[in-house]
Coordinates of C-alpha atoms and ligand atoms in Angstrom, one line a residue:
T1 CA -31.7 -31.2 8.3
K2 CA -30.2 -30.7 4.4
P3 CA -27.5 -28.3 4.0
P4 CA -28.9 -25.1 1.8
G5 CA -29.7 -25.5 -1.8
R6 CA -27.1 -28.6 -1.8
H7 CA -28.1 -32.7 -1.5
L8 CA -25.7 -34.9 0.1
H9 CA -23.1 -35.7 -2.0
K10 CA -22.4 -38.9 -3.3
H11 CA -20.8 -41.8 -0.9
H12 CA -23.6 -40.1 1.7
Q13 CA -20.7 -37.8 3.0
L14 CA -22.1 -34.9 4.8
W15 CA -21.6 -32.0 2.8
T16 CA -19.6 -29.3 4.2
P17 CA -20.1 -25.7 2.8
L18 CA -16.8 -23.8 1.7
T19 CA -16.5 -20.9 3.8
L20 CA -14.5 -17.3 3.0
T21 CA -11.4 -18.5 4.1
D22 CA -11.2 -21.5 1.8
F23 CA -12.2 -19.2 -1.1
E24 CA -9.4 -17.1 -0.2
A25 CA -7.1 -20.0 -0.1
I26 CA -8.1 -21.3 -3.4
H27 CA -7.8 -17.9 -5.0
R28 CA -4.4 -17.7 -3.6
C29 CA -4.1 -21.1 -5.1
E30 CA -2.7 -22.8 -2.1
R31 CA -5.7 -24.9 -2.0
S32 CA -7.2 -26.5 -5.2
L33 CA -10.2 -25.6 -6.8
P34 CA -13.1 -27.9 -5.9
K35 CA -14.6 -29.9 -8.8
N36 CA -17.9 -28.5 -8.5
F37 CA -18.7 -24.6 -8.1
N38 CA -22.1 -22.9 -8.1
F39 CA -21.7 -19.3 -6.8
A40 CA -25.7 -19.6 -6.4
A41 CA -25.7 -22.7 -4.2
D42 CA -22.4 -22.3 -2.6
V43 CA -22.3 -18.8 -1.6
L44 CA -25.4 -17.1 -1.7
E45 CA -27.2 -19.9 -0.1
Q46 CA -25.1 -19.7 2.9
W47 CA -25.8 -16.0 3.4
S48 CA -29.5 -16.8 3.2
Q49 CA -28.7 -19.3 5.9
K50 CA -27.2 -16.9 7.9
E51 CA -29.7 -14.5 8.1
K52 CA -32.1 -16.9 9.1
T53 CA -30.0 -17.6 12.3
G54 CA -28.9 -13.8 12.5
E55 CA -25.7 -14.8 12.1
R56 CA -24.7 -11.6 9.5
P57 CA -26.0 -8.0 10.3
V58 CA -29.2 -6.7 9.2
N59 CA -27.9 -5.6 5.8
P60 CA -29.9 -6.2 2.4
A61 CA -28.4 -8.1 -0.7
L62 CA -29.8 -5.8 -3.0
W63 CA -30.8 -1.7 -2.3
W64 CA -32.3 -0.4 -5.8
V65 CA -33.1 3.1 -6.4
N66 CA -34.1 5.2 -9.3
D67 CA -34.7 8.8 -10.3
K68 CA -38.3 8.4 -9.7
G69 CA -38.2 7.8 -5.8
D70 CA -38.9 4.1 -6.5
E71 CA -37.1 1.8 -4.0
V72 CA -36.1 -2.1 -3.7
K73 CA -34.6 -4.0 -1.2
W74 CA -33.8 -7.8 -1.1
S75 CA -32.6 -9.7 1.8
F76 CA -30.4 -12.8 0.5
R77 CA -33.5 -15.1 0.9
E78 CA -35.8 -12.9 -0.8
L79 CA -33.0 -12.9 -3.8
S80 CA -32.6 -17.0 -3.6
S81 CA -36.5 -17.2 -4.2
L82 CA -36.9 -14.6 -6.4
S83 CA -34.1 -15.8 -8.6
R84 CA -35.4 -19.6 -8.3
K85 CA -38.3 -18.2 -10.1
A86 CA -36.5 -16.6 -12.5
A87 CA -34.9 -19.5 -12.9
N88 CA -37.8 -21.4 -13.9
V89 CA -38.8 -18.9 -16.5
L90 CA -35.4 -19.5 -18.1
T91 CA -36.0 -22.9 -18.3
K92 CA -39.8 -23.3 -18.9
P93 CA -41.5 -20.6 -21.2
C94 CA -38.1 -19.5 -22.6
G95 CA -37.1 -23.5 -23.2
L96 CA -33.3 -22.7 -22.5
Q97 CA -31.1 -25.5 -21.2
R98 CA -27.7 -25.6 -19.5
G99 CA -25.0 -24.2 -21.7
D100 CA -27.3 -22.3 -23.9
R101 CA -26.3 -18.6 -24.3
V102 CA -28.3 -16.0 -23.4
A103 CA -27.8 -11.9 -24.3
L104 CA -28.6 -9.7 -21.2
I105 CA -29.3 -6.1 -22.7
L106 CA -30.6 -4.1 -19.6
P107 CA -30.3 -1.2 -18.0
R108 CA -29.4 -1.5 -13.9
V109 CA -32.9 -2.5 -12.9
P110 CA -32.8 -5.5 -10.1
E111 CA -34.1 -8.1 -12.5
W112 CA -30.8 -8.0 -14.0
W113 CA -29.2 -9.2 -10.6
L114 CA -32.2 -11.9 -10.4
L115 CA -31.2 -13.1 -14.1
N116 CA -27.7 -13.5 -13.4
V117 CA -28.3 -15.5 -10.4
A118 CA -31.0 -17.4 -12.4
C119 CA -28.6 -18.2 -15.0
I120 CA -25.8 -19.2 -12.5
R121 CA -29.0 -21.5 -11.0
T122 CA -29.4 -23.2 -14.4
G123 CA -25.8 -23.3 -15.9
I124 CA -27.5 -21.1 -18.9
V125 CA -24.4 -18.9 -20.2
F126 CA -25.1 -15.1 -19.6
M127 CA -23.6 -12.7 -22.0
P128 CA -24.3 -9.0 -20.6
G129 CA -24.3 -5.9 -23.0
T130 CA -25.2 -2.3 -22.1
I131 CA -28.3 -0.6 -23.5
Q132 CA -26.5 1.8 -25.3
L133 CA -25.4 -0.6 -28.0
T134 CA -26.9 0.0 -31.4
A135 CA -28.8 -2.3 -33.9
K136 CA -25.3 -3.2 -35.3
D137 CA -23.5 -4.1 -32.4
I138 CA -26.4 -6.2 -31.0
L139 CA -26.4 -8.0 -34.0
Y140 CA -22.5 -8.6 -34.1
R141 CA -23.1 -10.2 -30.7
L142 CA -26.2 -12.3 -31.5
R143 CA -24.6 -14.0 -34.7
V144 CA -20.9 -14.6 -33.3
S145 CA -22.5 -15.8 -30.1
R146 CA -25.3 -18.0 -31.9
A147 CA -27.2 -17.1 -28.8
K148 CA -30.7 -18.6 -28.3
C149 CA -32.4 -16.1 -26.3
I150 CA -31.9 -11.9 -25.9
V151 CA -33.3 -10.6 -22.5
A152 CA -33.9 -7.0 -23.3
S153 CA -35.8 -3.7 -22.0
D154 CA -37.7 -1.3 -23.9
E155 CA -34.7 0.6 -24.8
V156 CA -33.2 -1.8 -27.2
A157 CA -36.2 -3.5 -28.1
P158 CA -36.7 -2.1 -31.3
A159 CA -32.8 -2.2 -32.2
V160 CA -33.3 -6.3 -31.4
E161 CA -36.4 -6.4 -34.0
S162 CA -35.0 -4.6 -36.6
I163 CA -32.0 -7.3 -36.7
A164 CA -33.8 -10.3 -35.5
L165 CA -34.0 -11.9 -38.5
E166 CA -30.8 -12.1 -39.7
C167 CA -29.7 -14.1 -36.6
P168 CA -31.0 -17.6 -37.3
D169 CA -29.9 -19.1 -34.0
L170 CA -32.0 -16.8 -31.8
K171 CA -35.3 -18.5 -31.0
T172 CA -36.8 -16.3 -27.9
K173 CA -36.8 -12.8 -27.0
L174 CA -37.9 -12.1 -23.3
L175 CA -38.8 -8.6 -22.8
V176 CA -37.7 -6.9 -19.2
S177 CA -40.5 -4.1 -19.1
S178 CA -44.2 -3.3 -17.5
Q179 CA -45.5 -3.3 -20.9
T180 CA -46.0 -6.3 -23.3
R181 CA -44.7 -6.2 -26.7
N182 CA -45.6 -8.1 -29.8
G183 CA -43.1 -11.3 -30.5
W184 CA -41.8 -10.9 -27.2
L185 CA -42.2 -13.2 -24.2
S186 CA -43.0 -11.0 -20.8
F187 CA -40.7 -11.6 -18.3
Q188 CA -43.0 -10.0 -15.8
E189 CA -46.0 -12.1 -16.8
L190 CA -44.1 -15.1 -16.4
F191 CA -42.3 -14.4 -13.2
Q192 CA -45.8 -13.9 -11.3
L193 CA -47.1 -17.7 -12.6
A194 CA -43.6 -19.2 -12.1
S195 CA -42.8 -21.6 -9.2
E196 CA -40.2 -21.1 -6.2
E197 CA -39.1 -24.5 -6.6
H198 CA -36.0 -25.3 -8.3
S199 CA -33.1 -27.3 -7.5
C200 CA -29.7 -25.8 -8.6
V201 CA -27.6 -27.2 -11.2
E202 CA -24.2 -29.0 -9.8
T203 CA -21.9 -27.2 -12.2
G204 CA -18.2 -27.9 -12.5
S205 CA -15.7 -25.4 -11.6
E206 CA -14.4 -25.1 -14.7
E207 CA -17.9 -25.0 -16.9
P208 CA -18.6 -22.0 -18.6
M209 CA -20.6 -19.7 -16.7
A210 CA -20.6 -16.1 -18.5
I211 CA -19.0 -14.6 -21.9
Y212 CA -18.1 -10.9 -21.4
F213 CA -17.3 -8.8 -24.4
T214 CA -14.4 -6.4 -24.2
S215 CA -14.8 -3.0 -24.5
G216 CA -13.8 -2.6 -28.4
T217 CA -11.3 0.1 -27.3
T218 CA -8.9 -1.1 -30.0
G219 CA -11.3 -2.6 -32.2
S220 CA -14.0 -5.2 -32.5
P221 CA -15.0 -6.6 -28.9
K222 CA -13.8 -10.1 -28.1
M223 CA -15.9 -12.6 -26.2
A224 CA -13.9 -13.7 -23.1
Q225 CA -15.4 -16.6 -21.8
H226 CA -15.3 -17.2 -18.1
S227 CA -16.0 -20.2 -15.8
Q228 CA -18.0 -21.1 -13.1
S229 CA -15.3 -20.0 -10.5
S230 CA -12.7 -17.7 -12.8
L231 CA -14.9 -14.8 -12.0
S232 CA -16.6 -15.8 -8.7
I233 CA -13.9 -17.3 -6.6
G234 CA -11.6 -15.4 -8.8
S235 CA -13.0 -12.0 -7.1
T236 CA -12.1 -12.9 -3.6
L237 CA -9.0 -11.3 -2.9
C238 CA -10.0 -8.0 -4.9
G239 CA -13.0 -7.9 -2.3
R240 CA -10.6 -8.0 0.2
Y241 CA -7.5 -6.0 -0.4
W242 CA -8.8 -3.7 -2.9
L243 CA -12.4 -3.1 -1.8
D244 CA -11.7 -4.1 1.4
L245 CA -15.5 -5.4 1.8
K246 CA -17.5 -6.4 5.4
S247 CA -20.8 -7.8 5.5
S248 CA -21.8 -4.4 6.6
D249 CA -20.4 -2.2 4.0
I250 CA -22.9 -0.9 1.4
I251 CA -21.3 -0.8 -2.0
W252 CA -22.1 1.8 -4.7
N253 CA -20.1 0.7 -7.8
V254 CA -21.4 2.6 -10.7
S255 CA -20.5 0.8 -13.6
D256 CA -23.0 -0.3 -16.6
T257 CA -24.3 -3.9 -16.4
G258 CA -22.7 -4.6 -19.5
W259 CA -19.5 -4.5 -18.3
I260 CA -17.3 -6.8 -16.4
K261 CA -16.4 -4.6 -13.4
A262 CA -20.6 -4.7 -12.7
A263 CA -19.8 -8.6 -12.1
I264 CA -16.7 -8.4 -10.5
G265 CA -17.9 -5.2 -7.9
S266 CA -21.7 -5.4 -7.9
V267 CA -22.0 -9.1 -7.9
F268 CA -19.3 -11.5 -6.8
S269 CA -16.9 -9.7 -4.6
S270 CA -19.6 -8.0 -3.0
W271 CA -22.0 -10.9 -2.2
L272 CA -19.1 -13.1 -1.6
Y273 CA -18.5 -10.9 1.6
G274 CA -22.0 -10.7 2.4
A275 CA -22.4 -6.8 1.4
C276 CA -25.1 -4.5 0.1
V277 CA -25.1 -4.1 -3.2
F278 CA -26.3 -0.5 -4.0
V279 CA -27.7 0.5 -7.2
H280 CA -29.2 3.8 -8.5
Q281 CA -30.6 3.4 -12.0
M282 CA -29.6 7.1 -13.1
V283 CA -31.1 7.3 -16.5
Q284 CA -27.8 9.9 -17.4
F285 CA -24.9 10.2 -15.3
D286 CA -25.6 14.0 -13.5
T287 CA -23.2 15.1 -11.1
D288 CA -25.7 16.8 -8.7
T289 CA -27.7 13.6 -8.7
F290 CA -24.4 11.4 -8.0
L291 CA -23.4 13.7 -5.1
D292 CA -27.2 13.7 -3.7
T293 CA -27.0 10.1 -3.6
L294 CA -23.7 9.7 -1.8
T295 CA -25.0 12.3 0.8
T296 CA -28.5 10.4 1.5
Y297 CA -27.6 7.2 1.4
P298 CA -25.3 5.4 3.8
I299 CA -23.1 4.0 1.3
T300 CA -19.4 3.3 2.5
T301 CA -18.0 2.2 -0.7
L302 CA -17.9 3.7 -3.9
C303 CA -16.4 2.9 -7.2
S304 CA -16.8 4.3 -10.2
P305 CA -14.7 5.1 -13.5
P306 CA -11.8 7.8 -13.7
T307 CA -14.2 10.0 -16.0
A308 CA -16.7 10.5 -13.0
Y309 CA -14.3 11.6 -10.7
R310 CA -12.6 13.9 -13.4
M311 CA -16.1 15.8 -13.5
L312 CA -16.7 15.5 -9.8
V313 CA -13.8 17.4 -8.9
Q314 CA -14.9 20.3 -11.1
K315 CA -17.8 20.7 -8.3
D316 CA -17.1 22.3 -4.8
L317 CA -16.9 18.9 -2.8
K318 CA -16.4 20.7 0.0
R319 CA -19.9 21.7 0.6
Y320 CA -21.2 17.9 0.8
K321 CA -21.1 15.7 3.8
F322 CA -20.8 11.8 2.7
K323 CA -22.4 10.2 5.9
S324 CA -20.9 6.8 5.7
L325 CA -18.4 6.8 3.0
R326 CA -14.9 5.3 3.7
R327 CA -13.5 3.8 0.8
C328 CA -13.6 5.0 -3.0
M329 CA -11.7 3.3 -6.1
T330 CA -11.6 3.7 -9.5
G331 CA -10.5 1.5 -12.8
G332 CA -10.8 0.9 -16.1
E333 CA -8.6 3.9 -17.5
P334 CA -5.6 5.5 -15.8
L335 CA -6.5 8.2 -13.2
N336 CA -4.8 11.1 -13.4
P337 CA -2.6 12.1 -10.4
E338 CA -4.1 15.5 -10.5
V339 CA -7.6 14.2 -10.0
L340 CA -6.7 12.1 -7.1
E341 CA -4.9 15.0 -5.2
Q342 CA -8.2 17.0 -5.9
W343 CA -10.4 14.3 -4.5
R344 CA -8.3 13.9 -1.5
A345 CA -8.1 17.3 -0.8
Q346 CA -11.8 18.2 -1.1
T347 CA -13.2 14.8 0.1
G348 CA -10.3 13.9 3.0
L349 CA -10.7 10.4 1.4
E350 CA -8.4 8.4 -0.5
L351 CA -9.0 7.1 -3.9
Y352 CA -7.4 3.7 -4.7
E353 CA -7.0 2.7 -8.6
G354 CA -7.2 -0.6 -9.8
Y355 CA -5.9 -2.1 -13.1
G356 CA -7.4 -5.3 -14.8
Q357 CA -9.1 -6.2 -17.9
T358 CA -12.0 -8.5 -19.2
E359 CA -10.0 -11.3 -19.6
V360 CA -8.2 -11.8 -16.2
G361 CA -10.4 -9.4 -13.8
V362 CA -8.3 -7.2 -11.6
I363 CA -4.4 -7.5 -12.2
C364 CA -3.1 -4.6 -10.0
A365 CA -4.4 -2.2 -7.2
N366 CA -3.8 -0.2 -4.3
Q367 CA -4.6 -2.8 -1.5
K368 CA -5.8 -2.1 1.9
G369 CA -2.8 -0.9 4.1
Q370 CA -0.2 -0.3 1.1
E371 CA 0.6 3.3 0.8
I372 CA -0.4 5.3 -2.6
K373 CA 2.0 6.4 -4.7
P374 CA -0.4 9.1 -6.9
G375 CA -0.5 8.0 -10.7
S376 CA 0.3 4.5 -10.0
M377 CA -1.7 1.6 -10.3
G378 CA -0.5 -0.1 -7.1
K379 CA 1.1 -3.4 -6.7
R380 CA 0.2 -6.9 -8.1
M381 CA -3.1 -8.5 -7.0
L382 CA -2.3 -11.7 -5.6
P383 CA -2.4 -14.7 -7.3
Y384 CA -0.9 -12.8 -10.2
D385 CA 2.8 -12.7 -10.9
V386 CA 3.2 -9.7 -12.7
Q387 CA 6.1 -8.6 -14.7
I388 CA 7.4 -6.3 -17.2
I389 CA 8.3 -8.2 -20.4
D390 CA 10.2 -7.6 -23.6
E391 CA 9.1 -8.6 -27.0
N392 CA 10.7 -11.7 -26.7
G393 CA 9.2 -12.6 -23.3
N394 CA 12.4 -11.8 -21.1
V395 CA 11.5 -10.3 -17.6
L396 CA 12.7 -6.6 -17.6
P397 CA 14.5 -4.9 -14.4
P398 CA 12.5 -2.5 -12.1
G399 CA 12.4 1.2 -14.0
K400 CA 12.7 -0.2 -17.7
E401 CA 9.3 0.1 -19.7
G402 CA 7.8 -2.6 -21.6
E403 CA 4.8 -4.8 -21.5
I404 CA 2.5 -5.7 -18.7
A405 CA 2.7 -9.4 -18.6
L406 CA 1.2 -12.3 -16.1
R407 CA 3.5 -15.2 -15.5
L408 CA 1.2 -18.4 -16.6
K409 CA 3.5 -21.1 -14.7
S410 CA 3.0 -24.5 -15.5
T411 CA -0.9 -24.4 -16.1
R412 CA -3.1 -21.1 -16.5
P413 CA -4.2 -19.5 -13.0
F414 CA -8.0 -20.9 -12.5
C415 CA -9.2 -17.1 -12.5
F416 CA -8.2 -16.7 -16.4
F417 CA -10.9 -16.4 -18.7
S418 CA -10.9 -19.7 -20.5
E419 CA -10.5 -18.5 -24.3
Y420 CA -11.9 -15.9 -26.8
V421 CA -14.6 -18.1 -28.1
D422 CA -14.3 -19.6 -31.2
N423 CA -11.0 -17.4 -31.7
P424 CA -8.0 -19.5 -31.0
E425 CA -6.0 -17.4 -32.8
K426 CA -6.6 -14.3 -30.5
T427 CA -6.1 -16.4 -27.8
A428 CA -2.8 -17.8 -28.7
A429 CA -1.8 -14.4 -29.4
T430 CA -2.0 -13.4 -25.7
V431 CA 0.7 -15.8 -24.7
R432 CA 4.5 -15.2 -25.3
G433 CA 6.8 -17.6 -23.6
E434 CA 5.8 -18.3 -20.0
F435 CA 3.4 -15.0 -20.1
Y436 CA 0.3 -13.8 -20.7
V437 CA 0.4 -10.4 -22.4
T438 CA -1.9 -7.9 -21.4
G439 CA -1.4 -5.6 -24.6
D440 CA -0.6 -2.4 -22.0
R441 CA 3.1 -0.9 -21.6
G442 CA 4.1 -0.1 -18.1
V443 CA 6.6 0.3 -15.6
M444 CA 7.2 -1.7 -12.4
D445 CA 9.4 0.6 -9.6
S446 CA 11.9 -1.3 -7.2
D447 CA 9.0 -1.4 -4.5
G448 CA 6.7 -3.2 -7.0
Y449 CA 4.2 -0.3 -8.2
F450 CA 3.2 -0.3 -11.6
W451 CA 2.7 2.8 -13.6
F452 CA 0.5 2.9 -16.6
V453 CA 2.4 4.3 -19.7
G454 CA -0.2 3.4 -22.9
R455 CA -1.8 0.5 -24.6
A456 CA 0.9 -0.8 -26.7
D457 CA -0.8 0.6 -29.6
D458 CA -1.3 3.9 -28.5
V459 CA 2.3 4.7 -27.7
I460 CA 3.9 7.4 -29.7
I461 CA 7.2 7.5 -31.2
S462 CA 8.9 10.3 -31.9
S463 CA 12.5 10.8 -33.2
G464 CA 13.2 7.4 -31.4
Y465 CA 11.6 8.4 -28.2
R466 CA 8.6 6.0 -26.8
I467 CA 6.0 8.6 -25.3
G468 CA 3.4 7.2 -23.1
P469 CA 0.3 9.1 -23.9
F470 CA -1.0 8.9 -20.3
E471 CA 1.9 11.0 -18.6
V472 CA 1.2 13.9 -21.1
E473 CA -2.3 13.8 -20.8
S474 CA -2.1 14.0 -17.2
A475 CA 0.1 17.1 -17.4
L476 CA -2.3 19.2 -19.8
I477 CA -5.7 18.4 -17.6
E478 CA -3.4 20.4 -14.9
H479 CA -4.5 23.4 -16.9
P480 CA -7.7 25.1 -15.4
A481 CA -9.6 25.1 -18.9
V482 CA -8.8 21.2 -19.6
A483 CA -11.2 19.0 -18.4
E484 CA -10.3 16.0 -20.1
S485 CA -7.6 15.2 -22.8
A486 CA -6.3 12.4 -25.1
V487 CA -3.0 12.4 -26.7
V488 CA -2.1 10.5 -29.9
S489 CA 0.6 10.3 -32.4
S490 CA 0.3 13.1 -35.4
P491 CA 2.3 12.7 -38.9
D492 CA 3.8 16.2 -38.3
R493 CA 7.3 15.0 -37.2
I494 CA 8.4 18.8 -36.4
R495 CA 5.5 20.8 -35.0
G496 CA 3.6 19.4 -31.9
E497 CA 0.0 20.5 -32.1
V498 CA -2.7 20.6 -29.6
E499 CA -6.1 20.4 -30.4
F500 CA -9.3 21.4 -28.3
V501 CA -12.0 19.8 -29.0
Q502 CA -16.0 19.7 -27.5
E503 CA -15.9 16.0 -26.5
L504 CA -13.7 13.2 -27.0
P505 CA -14.8 9.9 -28.7
K506 CA -15.6 7.3 -26.3
T507 CA -16.7 3.7 -25.9
V508 CA -19.8 2.6 -24.8
T509 CA -17.9 1.8 -21.3
G510 CA -16.9 5.6 -21.0
K511 CA -13.3 4.9 -22.2
I512 CA -11.3 7.5 -24.6
K513 CA -11.2 5.9 -28.2
R514 CA -7.7 6.9 -29.1
H515 CA -7.4 5.2 -32.1
V516 CA -10.2 7.0 -33.6
L517 CA -8.1 10.4 -33.0
R518 CA -5.0 9.0 -34.5
D519 CA -7.2 7.7 -37.5
Q520 CA -8.3 11.4 -38.1
E521 CA -4.9 13.1 -37.7
W522 CA -3.4 10.5 -40.2
G523 CA -6.3 11.0 -42.1
R524 CA -7.6 7.5 -42.2
T525 CA -10.8 6.5 -41.8
Ligands
ATP601 P1 -10.7 -4.1 -26.2 O1 -9.7 -5.2 -25.7 O2 -11.6 -4.7 -27.1 O3 -9.9 -3.3 -27.3 P2 -10.4 -2.9 -23.8 O4 -9.1 -3.5 -23.5 O5 -10.8 -1.2 -23.7 O6 -11.3 -3.4 -25.3 P3 -11.5 -4.1 -21.2 O7 -11.1 -5.2 -20.6 O8 -13.0 -3.2 -20.9 O9 -11.4 -3.5 -22.7 O10 -10.4 -3.2 -20.8 C1 -9.2 -3.5 -19.8 C2 -8.3 -2.4 -20.5 O11 -8.6 -1.3 -20.0 C3 -6.7 -2.7 -19.8 O12 -6.3 -3.6 -20.8 C4 -6.1 -1.4 -19.7 O13 -5.6 -0.7 -21.3 C5 -7.2 -0.2 -19.4 N1 -7.4 -0.5 -18.1 C6 -8.0 -0.9 -16.9 N2 -7.7 -0.2 -16.0 C7 -6.8 0.6 -16.3 C8 -6.0 1.5 -15.0 N3 -6.3 1.4 -13.9 N4 -5.1 2.0 -15.8 C9 -4.9 2.1 -17.0 N5 -5.4 1.3 -18.0 C10 -6.4 0.8 -17.5
MG602 MG1 -8.3 -5.4 -24.1

C-alpha cells in the first residue's frame, strides 16, 4: 500500500516515514535536516495511520469547548480529512498559491487549527494575529506583509473593512462565522462544498511556512519568518523535556492564537507527540471558569502566562481538586518566585518556567528531571548553546551579568527564524560576533541555570549600579496588597517613588509595557 499522504519517492525507493526518534536526533543536530519536510504529511498522517491500526491511545487530536457548552472533538483522521477540505477552500475559491501570505486573525475556534494545517498542506504562508488587534494594527500587518488574503472572524471584520482599501495586495477576505457578510467569502459555505481530495505539497524543509509578528513590547512588531521545519521539528525537544508530552496527554495551552506559543504548545509540540490539544474558547480570562475547566476536564498538562498564575494564586486553590493535572508550565514573561511558591503550596504541583522568543522558540526551561530553582528560567534547551556575553561578544563567566545569547556555530541552527522579512538591518543587528543576541539581560550560575534580569532596554542605571527591574518587582509583589508590579527608571535621582495604579499597560499578549511607564516618568509621550 501507498504510504500515508505521500507518494513514492523518485527512483522508486520506498518512502520510510521519519519517527519521533528521528525528529529528536534532527533537533539535537545529530542528524541532518531532510531536504523536504511537511508537518501535515510527515507527522499528522502518521498519527492518522496509527489511529487506524490502534497503535495510539484513544485520545482526540483536538478537543474544543466554549462558554456556551458547545464541544468539538476531532480524531487525527478527522483532522486530516477536514484540513484537506480547508486546503481546497484556500486554493480554489480563494485563489491562493504556494508561497502566498495569509493573515489569520481568529479567536480560539477549531477553524484556526484546520487553517493552520490547510496552509501547511498547500505551502501557503500563514501569519497568525490576535483578535485584539485594532484597525491600525491590522493595516500595519497587511501592508508590511503584502498579504493576499485575510481570514477573520466577526470580531475583527469591521476593522478589516475600514482599512482594506488601503491594502493594494489584499485580494480576498474570508470570513469564519455562522453569518455571511458583504464583500467576504464565507468559509462555512465554501467548506461544505469543498472536496476532501487534496494532495499535500512536498515542501522544502527550509521553505517559508509562517510569519509570526513579535509582541511589540519594545517597538513595532517585527515579522519573524519561520520555515517548514524550524517551528515544527524545532518544537520536538521542547515537547519532550519541557512539556513532557506523551500520546495519552491532554494539554491545555492557554495562549492566544496570535502568539507563537500557540504554535509551539497547541500545534507542533503536542501533535509531534500525538497528544490531545485542549482548547477553551473563553471570551475573557476569568479565574472561576479557568478553575472549573481544570476540575471538569481530564487535563494533564497546563501552560499559561505568568499573569494568569498571578491571578489564580489570589484564590483559595486548596478548595479545588484538579483531576488529572500533573504538569504546569509558564513562560513569556518572568515568573516571580513568590507566585511559584504559592502555586506549589496551594496545589502541590510544580511550576516549570520556560524562556523563549518568537525568533528562536524555547531557549531555556525547567526540564524534566531537573531541580527547580525558584526565580530561575532553568537550563538551556538543546540544541542551543546559551551563553552570557558582553558588548564585544565575549563569553562571560558564571555569576556575571550580561546579554543572553545563542551561539551560531558555523551555520545558524535550523530551528532559528529565517529572517525579519524585508528588514536585513534588523536581522543583521541580532548578530554579534559568533552569537545571536536576544536583547535580554541575565546571569548564568555555576550550575548552568539562567536568571532573567530584564530586557536590555529596561535595565535601570542608578548611581552606576545596574538594577534589574524583575528583582525589584518580585520583592514588591511579596506585599499582600500588590497583585502585579512594574519597575522603571525615573529622572528623579534622589527620591525613589513607587506609584500605585489600578492597571498596568500591557501588550495584546499580556506583557507589561515598561517602556510606556518609562516614557510617562520621563515626560516623553
Ligand atoms: P518585541 O520583540 O516586538 O519587542 P517581545 O520581545 O515581547 O516583543 P516575544 O517574542 O513575544 O516578543 O517575546 C520574547 C521576549 O519575552 C523575550 O525576549 C523576553 O524578553 C520575554 N520572555 C519570554 N519568556 C520569559 C521568561 N520566562 N522570563 C523572562 N522574560 C521572558
Ligand atoms: Mg523581542
